[in-house]
PDB file of C-alpha atoms in Angstrom:
ATOM      1  CA  UNK L   1      -8.720 -24.862  17.631  1.00 52.00           C
ATOM      2  CA  UNK L   2     -11.103 -27.702  18.288  1.00 48.00           C
ATOM      3  CA  UNK L   3     -10.815 -31.624  17.867  1.00 54.00           C
ATOM      4  CA  UNK L   4     -13.693 -33.878  17.569  1.00 58.00           C
ATOM      5  CA  UNK L   5     -13.965 -37.427  19.098  1.00 56.00           C
ATOM      6  CA  UNK L   6     -17.087 -39.379  18.492  1.00 57.00           C
ATOM      7  CA  UNK L   7     -18.848 -36.092  17.476  1.00 63.00           C
ATOM      8  CA  UNK L   8     -17.823 -34.307  20.738  1.00 60.00           C
ATOM      9  CA  UNK L   9     -15.709 -31.225  20.330  1.00 63.00           C
ATOM     10  CA  UNK L  10     -12.753 -30.445  22.786  1.00 57.00           C
ATOM     11  CA  UNK L  11     -10.416 -27.390  22.742  1.00 59.00           C
ATOM     12  CA  UNK L  12      -6.892 -28.143  21.619  1.00 54.00           C
ATOM     13  CA  UNK L  13      -5.387 -24.743  21.594  1.00 62.00           C
ATOM     14  CA  UNK L  14      -6.352 -21.045  21.370  1.00 73.00           C
ATOM     15  CA  UNK L  15      -4.770 -17.714  20.792  1.00 79.00           C
ATOM     16  CA  UNK L  16      -5.899 -14.189  22.131  1.00 80.00           C
ATOM     17  CA  UNK L  17      -6.227 -11.553  19.352  1.00 81.00           C
ATOM     18  CA  UNK L  18      -6.551  -7.875  19.324  1.00 81.00           C
ATOM     19  CA  UNK L  19      -9.811  -6.844  21.061  1.00 82.00           C
ATOM     20  CA  UNK L  20     -10.212  -3.798  18.884  1.00 84.00           C
ATOM     21  CA  UNK L  21     -11.332  -6.094  15.935  1.00 88.00           C
ATOM     22  CA  UNK L  22     -14.960  -5.025  14.963  1.00 90.00           C
ATOM     23  CA  UNK L  23     -15.130  -7.032  11.803  1.00 92.00           C
ATOM     24  CA  UNK L  24     -13.244  -9.194   9.352  1.00 90.00           C
ATOM     25  CA  UNK L  25     -12.457  -8.060   5.867  1.00 92.00           C
ATOM     26  CA  UNK L  26     -10.493 -11.028   4.520  1.00 91.00           C
ATOM     27  CA  UNK L  27      -8.682 -14.335   5.377  1.00 92.00           C
ATOM     28  CA  UNK L  28      -5.518 -15.227   3.844  1.00 93.00           C
ATOM     29  CA  UNK L  29      -4.304 -18.904   4.079  1.00 92.00           C
ATOM     30  CA  UNK L  30      -0.438 -19.007   3.931  1.00 91.00           C
ATOM     31  CA  UNK L  31       2.665 -20.049   5.700  1.00 91.00           C
ATOM     32  CA  UNK L  32       4.812 -18.185   8.353  1.00 91.00           C
ATOM     33  CA  UNK L  33       8.338 -19.524   8.790  1.00 91.00           C
ATOM     34  CA  UNK L  34       7.254 -22.839   7.369  1.00 91.00           C
ATOM     35  CA  UNK L  35       4.270 -23.239   9.509  1.00 92.00           C
ATOM     36  CA  UNK L  36       0.501 -23.018   8.535  1.00 92.00           C
ATOM     37  CA  UNK L  37      -0.691 -19.533   9.159  1.00 93.00           C
ATOM     38  CA  UNK L  38      -3.725 -17.268   8.673  1.00 92.00           C
ATOM     39  CA  UNK L  39      -3.396 -13.589   7.892  1.00 95.00           C
ATOM     40  CA  UNK L  40      -6.608 -11.781   9.018  1.00 94.00           C
ATOM     41  CA  UNK L  41      -7.317  -8.316   7.465  1.00 94.00           C
ATOM     42  CA  UNK L  42      -9.828  -6.899  10.046  1.00 93.00           C
ATOM     43  CA  UNK L  43     -11.500  -3.514  10.967  1.00 92.00           C
ATOM     44  CA  UNK L  44     -10.747  -1.669  14.122  1.00 87.00           C
ATOM     45  CA  UNK L  45     -13.814   0.574  14.327  1.00 82.00           C
ATOM     46  CA  UNK L  46     -15.366   1.521  11.135  1.00 79.00           C
ATOM     47  CA  UNK L  47     -12.477   2.878   8.740  1.00 80.00           C
ATOM     48  CA  UNK L  48      -9.135   1.457  10.115  1.00 86.00           C
ATOM     49  CA  UNK L  49      -7.963  -1.771   8.510  1.00 90.00           C
ATOM     50  CA  UNK L  50      -5.185  -3.779  10.236  1.00 91.00           C
ATOM     51  CA  UNK L  51      -3.760  -7.313  10.161  1.00 93.00           C
ATOM     52  CA  UNK L  52      -3.587 -10.147  12.659  1.00 93.00           C
ATOM     53  CA  UNK L  53      -1.680 -13.157  12.194  1.00 93.00           C
ATOM     54  CA  UNK L  54      -2.583 -16.818  13.580  1.00 92.00           C
ATOM     55  CA  UNK L  55       0.055 -19.345  13.392  1.00 92.00           C
ATOM     56  CA  UNK L  56       0.120 -23.157  14.020  1.00 90.00           C
ATOM     57  CA  UNK L  57       3.346 -24.670  15.391  1.00 86.00           C
ATOM     58  CA  UNK L  58       4.058 -27.775  17.512  1.00 85.00           C
ATOM     59  CA  UNK L  59       0.248 -28.268  18.165  1.00 84.00           C
ATOM     60  CA  UNK L  60      -0.311 -24.702  19.355  1.00 88.00           C
ATOM     61  CA  UNK L  61      -1.934 -21.623  18.000  1.00 90.00           C
ATOM     62  CA  UNK L  62      -0.225 -18.409  18.478  1.00 89.00           C
ATOM     63  CA  UNK L  63      -0.854 -14.659  17.329  1.00 89.00           C
ATOM     64  CA  UNK L  64       2.632 -13.282  17.189  1.00 88.00           C
ATOM     65  CA  UNK L  65       1.914  -9.795  16.386  1.00 85.00           C
ATOM     66  CA  UNK L  66      -0.509  -9.399  19.287  1.00 80.00           C
ATOM     67  CA  UNK L  67       1.685 -11.230  21.698  1.00 76.00           C
ATOM     68  CA  UNK L  68       4.498  -8.843  20.907  1.00 69.00           C
ATOM     69  CA  UNK L  69       2.706  -5.739  21.788  1.00 67.00           C
ATOM     70  CA  UNK L  70      -0.926  -6.283  22.485  1.00 70.00           C
ATOM     71  CA  UNK L  71      -1.582  -3.634  19.671  1.00 66.00           C
ATOM     72  CA  UNK L  72      -1.642  -5.445  16.263  1.00 65.00           C
ATOM     73  CA  UNK L  73      -4.045  -2.608  15.031  1.00 69.00           C
ATOM     74  CA  UNK L  74      -1.336  -0.014  15.845  1.00 75.00           C
ATOM     75  CA  UNK L  75       1.606  -2.080  14.218  1.00 82.00           C
ATOM     76  CA  UNK L  76      -0.342  -2.737  11.034  1.00 88.00           C
ATOM     77  CA  UNK L  77      -2.972  -0.015  10.652  1.00 86.00           C
ATOM     78  CA  UNK L  78      -3.729   1.793   7.383  1.00 86.00           C
ATOM     79  CA  UNK L  79      -6.565   4.141   6.570  1.00 79.00           C
ATOM     80  CA  UNK L  80      -7.531   2.740   3.233  1.00 78.00           C
ATOM     81  CA  UNK L  81      -9.289  -0.538   2.327  1.00 81.00           C
ATOM     82  CA  UNK L  82      -5.924  -2.203   1.077  1.00 87.00           C
ATOM     83  CA  UNK L  83      -5.515  -5.829   2.106  1.00 89.00           C
ATOM     84  CA  UNK L  84      -2.333  -7.866   2.470  1.00 91.00           C
ATOM     85  CA  UNK L  85      -0.735  -9.027  -0.719  1.00 89.00           C
ATOM     86  CA  UNK L  86       2.410 -10.548  -2.284  1.00 90.00           C
ATOM     87  CA  UNK L  87       4.111  -7.658  -4.000  1.00 87.00           C
ATOM     88  CA  UNK L  88       6.441  -9.807  -5.865  1.00 81.00           C
ATOM     89  CA  UNK L  89       4.199 -12.621  -6.322  1.00 78.00           C
ATOM     90  CA  UNK L  90       6.453 -15.120  -4.484  1.00 79.00           C
ATOM     91  CA  UNK L  91       3.543 -16.441  -2.270  1.00 77.00           C
ATOM     92  CA  UNK L  92       4.990 -14.731   0.772  1.00 85.00           C
ATOM     93  CA  UNK L  93       2.377 -12.151   1.987  1.00 92.00           C
ATOM     94  CA  UNK L  94       3.359  -8.529   2.861  1.00 94.00           C
ATOM     95  CA  UNK L  95       1.389  -6.310   5.238  1.00 94.00           C
ATOM     96  CA  UNK L  96       0.702  -2.648   3.995  1.00 93.00           C
ATOM     97  CA  UNK L  97       0.914  -0.003   6.577  1.00 91.00           C
ATOM     98  CA  UNK L  98       0.333   3.859   5.834  1.00 90.00           C
ATOM     99  CA  UNK L  99       1.574   7.148   6.924  1.00 89.00           C
ATOM    100  CA  UNK L 100      -0.284  10.231   5.650  1.00 90.00           C
ATOM    101  CA  UNK L 101       1.982  12.579   3.372  1.00 91.00           C
ATOM    102  CA  UNK L 102       2.135  16.215   4.264  1.00 88.00           C
ATOM    103  CA  UNK L 103       0.578  18.653   1.843  1.00 81.00           C
ATOM    104  CA  UNK L 104      -0.800  22.126   1.397  1.00 72.00           C
ATOM    105  CA  UNK L 105      -4.321  21.256   0.177  1.00 74.00           C
ATOM    106  CA  UNK L 106      -7.423  20.060   1.771  1.00 80.00           C
ATOM    107  CA  UNK L 107      -7.792  16.855   3.802  1.00 81.00           C
ATOM    108  CA  UNK L 108      -9.490  15.013   0.939  1.00 82.00           C
ATOM    109  CA  UNK L 109      -6.383  15.547  -1.056  1.00 84.00           C
ATOM    110  CA  UNK L 110      -4.305  13.473   1.270  1.00 88.00           C
ATOM    111  CA  UNK L 111      -2.239  10.466  -0.037  1.00 90.00           C
ATOM    112  CA  UNK L 112      -0.185   8.053   1.991  1.00 91.00           C
ATOM    113  CA  UNK L 113       3.193   6.427   2.079  1.00 94.00           C
ATOM    114  CA  UNK L 114       2.638   2.759   2.068  1.00 93.00           C
ATOM    115  CA  UNK L 115       5.123   0.355   3.639  1.00 94.00           C
ATOM    116  CA  UNK L 116       4.825  -3.174   2.580  1.00 95.00           C
ATOM    117  CA  UNK L 117       6.153  -5.328   5.346  1.00 94.00           C
ATOM    118  CA  UNK L 118       6.990  -8.928   5.697  1.00 93.00           C
ATOM    119  CA  UNK L 119       6.719 -10.589   9.045  1.00 92.00           C
ATOM    120  CA  UNK L 120       9.368 -13.308   9.763  1.00 90.00           C
ATOM    121  CA  UNK L 121      11.139 -14.594  12.797  1.00 88.00           C
ATOM    122  CA  UNK L 122       9.611 -12.152  15.273  1.00 87.00           C
ATOM    123  CA  UNK L 123      10.240  -8.994  13.022  1.00 88.00           C
ATOM    124  CA  UNK L 124       8.361  -6.705  10.629  1.00 90.00           C
ATOM    125  CA  UNK L 125      10.868  -5.861   7.846  1.00 93.00           C
ATOM    126  CA  UNK L 126       9.984  -3.248   5.080  1.00 95.00           C
ATOM    127  CA  UNK L 127      10.260  -4.705   1.551  1.00 95.00           C
ATOM    128  CA  UNK L 128       8.807  -1.840  -0.382  1.00 95.00           C
ATOM    129  CA  UNK L 129       7.577   1.810  -0.210  1.00 96.00           C
ATOM    130  CA  UNK L 130       5.130   3.089  -2.418  1.00 95.00           C
ATOM    131  CA  UNK L 131       2.184   5.710  -3.058  1.00 94.00           C
ATOM    132  CA  UNK L 132      -0.980   3.988  -4.162  1.00 88.00           C
ATOM    133  CA  UNK L 133      -4.016   5.506  -5.942  1.00 84.00           C
ATOM    134  CA  UNK L 134      -6.633   3.098  -4.787  1.00 72.00           C
ATOM    135  CA  UNK L 135      -9.309   4.748  -6.821  1.00 72.00           C
ATOM    136  CA  UNK L 136      -7.319   4.211 -10.220  1.00 73.00           C
ATOM    137  CA  UNK L 137      -5.578   1.189  -9.053  1.00 82.00           C
ATOM    138  CA  UNK L 138      -1.984   2.149  -9.661  1.00 89.00           C
ATOM    139  CA  UNK L 139       1.000   2.576  -7.440  1.00 91.00           C
ATOM    140  CA  UNK L 140       4.448   4.582  -7.652  1.00 95.00           C
ATOM    141  CA  UNK L 141       7.280   2.486  -6.001  1.00 96.00           C
ATOM    142  CA  UNK L 142       9.413   4.807  -3.884  1.00 96.00           C
ATOM    143  CA  UNK L 143      13.207   4.630  -3.726  1.00 96.00           C
ATOM    144  CA  UNK L 144      14.294   4.557  -0.028  1.00 95.00           C
ATOM    145  CA  UNK L 145      16.703   7.455  -0.964  1.00 95.00           C
ATOM    146  CA  UNK L 146      13.557   9.650  -1.699  1.00 95.00           C
ATOM    147  CA  UNK L 147      12.211   9.472   1.856  1.00 95.00           C
ATOM    148  CA  UNK L 148      12.067  12.655   3.649  1.00 93.00           C
ATOM    149  CA  UNK L 149      12.692  14.502   0.327  1.00 94.00           C
ATOM    150  CA  UNK L 150       9.306  14.297  -1.217  1.00 95.00           C
ATOM    151  CA  UNK L 151       5.555  14.543  -0.672  1.00 95.00           C
ATOM    152  CA  UNK L 152       2.557  14.176  -2.682  1.00 94.00           C
ATOM    153  CA  UNK L 153      -1.255  14.860  -3.081  1.00 92.00           C
ATOM    154  CA  UNK L 154      -4.313  13.744  -4.947  1.00 90.00           C
ATOM    155  CA  UNK L 155      -5.905  15.768  -7.536  1.00 84.00           C
ATOM    156  CA  UNK L 156      -9.537  14.945  -7.305  1.00 72.00           C
ATOM    157  CA  UNK L 157     -10.900  16.333 -10.484  1.00 73.00           C
ATOM    158  CA  UNK L 158      -8.934  13.944 -12.753  1.00 69.00           C
ATOM    159  CA  UNK L 159      -7.674  11.198 -10.196  1.00 71.00           C
ATOM    160  CA  UNK L 160      -4.235  12.463 -10.696  1.00 86.00           C
ATOM    161  CA  UNK L 161      -1.205  12.621  -8.209  1.00 92.00           C
ATOM    162  CA  UNK L 162       1.233  15.352  -8.029  1.00 94.00           C
ATOM    163  CA  UNK L 163       4.698  14.873  -6.476  1.00 96.00           C
ATOM    164  CA  UNK L 164       6.558  17.756  -4.747  1.00 95.00           C
ATOM    165  CA  UNK L 165       9.948  18.372  -3.327  1.00 95.00           C
ATOM    166  CA  UNK L 166       9.656  18.420   0.518  1.00 94.00           C
ATOM    167  CA  UNK L 167      11.742  18.890   3.704  1.00 92.00           C
ATOM    168  CA  UNK L 168      10.789  19.076   7.388  1.00 90.00           C
ATOM    169  CA  UNK L 169      12.436  22.652   7.564  1.00 91.00           C
ATOM    170  CA  UNK L 170      10.931  24.228   4.432  1.00 90.00           C
ATOM    171  CA  UNK L 171       7.789  22.143   4.027  1.00 92.00           C
ATOM    172  CA  UNK L 172       6.328  21.734   0.529  1.00 92.00           C
ATOM    173  CA  UNK L 173       8.580  23.011  -2.212  1.00 92.00           C
ATOM    174  CA  UNK L 174       8.435  22.920  -6.016  1.00 94.00           C
ATOM    175  CA  UNK L 175       6.529  20.437  -8.215  1.00 95.00           C
ATOM    176  CA  UNK L 176       8.490  17.419  -9.358  1.00 96.00           C
ATOM    177  CA  UNK L 177       6.117  15.491 -11.507  1.00 96.00           C
ATOM    178  CA  UNK L 178       2.385  14.667 -12.047  1.00 94.00           C
ATOM    179  CA  UNK L 179       0.310  11.693 -13.092  1.00 94.00           C
ATOM    180  CA  UNK L 180      -3.127  12.335 -14.634  1.00 91.00           C
ATOM    181  CA  UNK L 181      -5.937  10.010 -16.001  1.00 89.00           C
ATOM    182  CA  UNK L 182      -7.825  11.347 -19.102  1.00 89.00           C
ATOM    183  CA  UNK L 183     -10.478   9.715 -21.370  1.00 88.00           C
ATOM    184  CA  UNK L 184      -9.058   8.332 -24.636  1.00 86.00           C
ATOM    185  CA  UNK L 185     -11.055  10.860 -26.689  1.00 85.00           C
ATOM    186  CA  UNK L 186      -9.608  13.772 -24.937  1.00 83.00           C
ATOM    187  CA  UNK L 187      -6.173  12.335 -25.302  1.00 81.00           C
ATOM    188  CA  UNK L 188      -6.604  12.078 -29.126  1.00 80.00           C
ATOM    189  CA  UNK L 189      -8.118  15.498 -29.512  1.00 79.00           C
ATOM    190  CA  UNK L 190      -5.498  17.500 -27.541  1.00 78.00           C
ATOM    191  CA  UNK L 191      -1.645  18.006 -27.836  1.00 75.00           C
ATOM    192  CA  UNK L 192       0.081  16.400 -25.036  1.00 79.00           C
ATOM    193  CA  UNK L 193       3.777  16.832 -26.306  1.00 81.00           C
ATOM    194  CA  UNK L 194       5.341  17.311 -23.004  1.00 87.00           C
ATOM    195  CA  UNK L 195       3.497  14.189 -21.536  1.00 93.00           C
ATOM    196  CA  UNK L 196       4.303  10.520 -21.871  1.00 94.00           C
ATOM    197  CA  UNK L 197       1.972   7.402 -21.620  1.00 93.00           C
ATOM    198  CA  UNK L 198       2.207   5.274 -18.620  1.00 94.00           C
ATOM    199  CA  UNK L 199      -0.954   3.057 -19.171  1.00 93.00           C
ATOM    200  CA  UNK L 200      -3.897   2.817 -21.626  1.00 91.00           C
ATOM    201  CA  UNK L 201      -6.879   0.854 -22.139  1.00 89.00           C
ATOM    202  CA  UNK L 202     -10.065   1.031 -24.246  1.00 88.00           C
ATOM    203  CA  UNK L 203     -11.663   4.101 -22.420  1.00 88.00           C
ATOM    204  CA  UNK L 204      -8.741   5.993 -20.671  1.00 89.00           C
ATOM    205  CA  UNK L 205      -5.070   7.006 -20.551  1.00 91.00           C
ATOM    206  CA  UNK L 206      -2.865   7.611 -17.613  1.00 92.00           C
ATOM    207  CA  UNK L 207      -0.062   9.913 -18.718  1.00 93.00           C
ATOM    208  CA  UNK L 208       2.791  11.568 -16.851  1.00 94.00           C
ATOM    209  CA  UNK L 209       4.828  14.902 -17.001  1.00 95.00           C
ATOM    210  CA  UNK L 210       8.145  15.891 -15.333  1.00 96.00           C
ATOM    211  CA  UNK L 211       7.975  19.327 -13.971  1.00 93.00           C
ATOM    212  CA  UNK L 212      11.614  19.595 -12.577  1.00 88.00           C
ATOM    213  CA  UNK L 213      14.287  17.376 -10.898  1.00 84.00           C
ATOM    214  CA  UNK L 214      15.438  18.126  -7.423  1.00 85.00           C
ATOM    215  CA  UNK L 215      18.976  17.858  -5.940  1.00 85.00           C
ATOM    216  CA  UNK L 216      18.109  14.629  -4.360  1.00 88.00           C
ATOM    217  CA  UNK L 217      15.530  13.223  -6.763  1.00 93.00           C
ATOM    218  CA  UNK L 218      16.655  12.804 -10.301  1.00 92.00           C
ATOM    219  CA  UNK L 219      13.899  12.197 -12.863  1.00 94.00           C
ATOM    220  CA  UNK L 220      13.385  10.939 -16.380  1.00 95.00           C
ATOM    221  CA  UNK L 221      10.728   9.500 -18.405  1.00 95.00           C
ATOM    222  CA  UNK L 222      12.433   6.066 -17.877  1.00 96.00           C
ATOM    223  CA  UNK L 223      12.709   6.361 -14.254  1.00 96.00           C
ATOM    224  CA  UNK L 224       8.947   7.278 -13.858  1.00 96.00           C
ATOM    225  CA  UNK L 225       7.910   4.485 -16.285  1.00 96.00           C
ATOM    226  CA  UNK L 226      10.092   2.115 -14.201  1.00 96.00           C
ATOM    227  CA  UNK L 227       8.310   2.941 -10.865  1.00 96.00           C
ATOM    228  CA  UNK L 228       4.701   3.015 -12.074  1.00 95.00           C
ATOM    229  CA  UNK L 229       2.721  -0.105 -11.723  1.00 91.00           C
ATOM    230  CA  UNK L 230      -0.900  -0.696 -12.752  1.00 86.00           C
ATOM    231  CA  UNK L 231      -2.697  -3.350 -10.801  1.00 73.00           C
ATOM    232  CA  UNK L 232      -6.037  -5.027 -10.462  1.00 56.00           C
ATOM    233  CA  UNK L 233      -7.562  -5.379  -6.980  1.00 51.00           C
ATOM    234  CA  UNK L 234      -8.206  -9.071  -6.196  1.00 52.00           C
ATOM    235  CA  UNK L 235     -11.243  -9.751  -4.313  1.00 47.00           C
TER     236      UNK L 235
END
């Protein structure tokens, strides 16, 4: 941070950031614990996104995530181009971190469990778990009681998502439910008696179908409609 006196700059304060940063994706001007702050979505290498925080307090800059561990890119990394955002529109930013979900398909079928974490008073606290379809711009919010009991994978031919029962001992089990996007003409032409509509626009429809509940994950049309959210990426 610089100050200027009679056109001459002088350094007031500086903060060391993660040296793995190769380029910047986006700046977010916000506050951290009541102080001005910048959240910086940046790339480490060519395909891993992470977040650095720069805060201003008592005349000094700091990078609290980096100062804690010297590894901001490890604490906040994700494998998809998903920036910070306010998941509940309260102006406080959450940082997404991503863990690949186990499945029995090909690598390109991999989806990720996204944890939306809020940083405050020196701690990252998870505010929401979700599975995101970045291509179709929807997310399925995951109840914490589901963790360790389910997995999911992408269906590439129709942009769908299939959820399965899962345990670390037995691996991938029976199908629980699936979401599929189809064009509106196909939707009108075919019988989708066992499916329910989650979202529709002028050209396409996203529909869902329950295959079977499990002992730990009870499902209904109402439950799935309540955890499905369509969103539009803000650039």
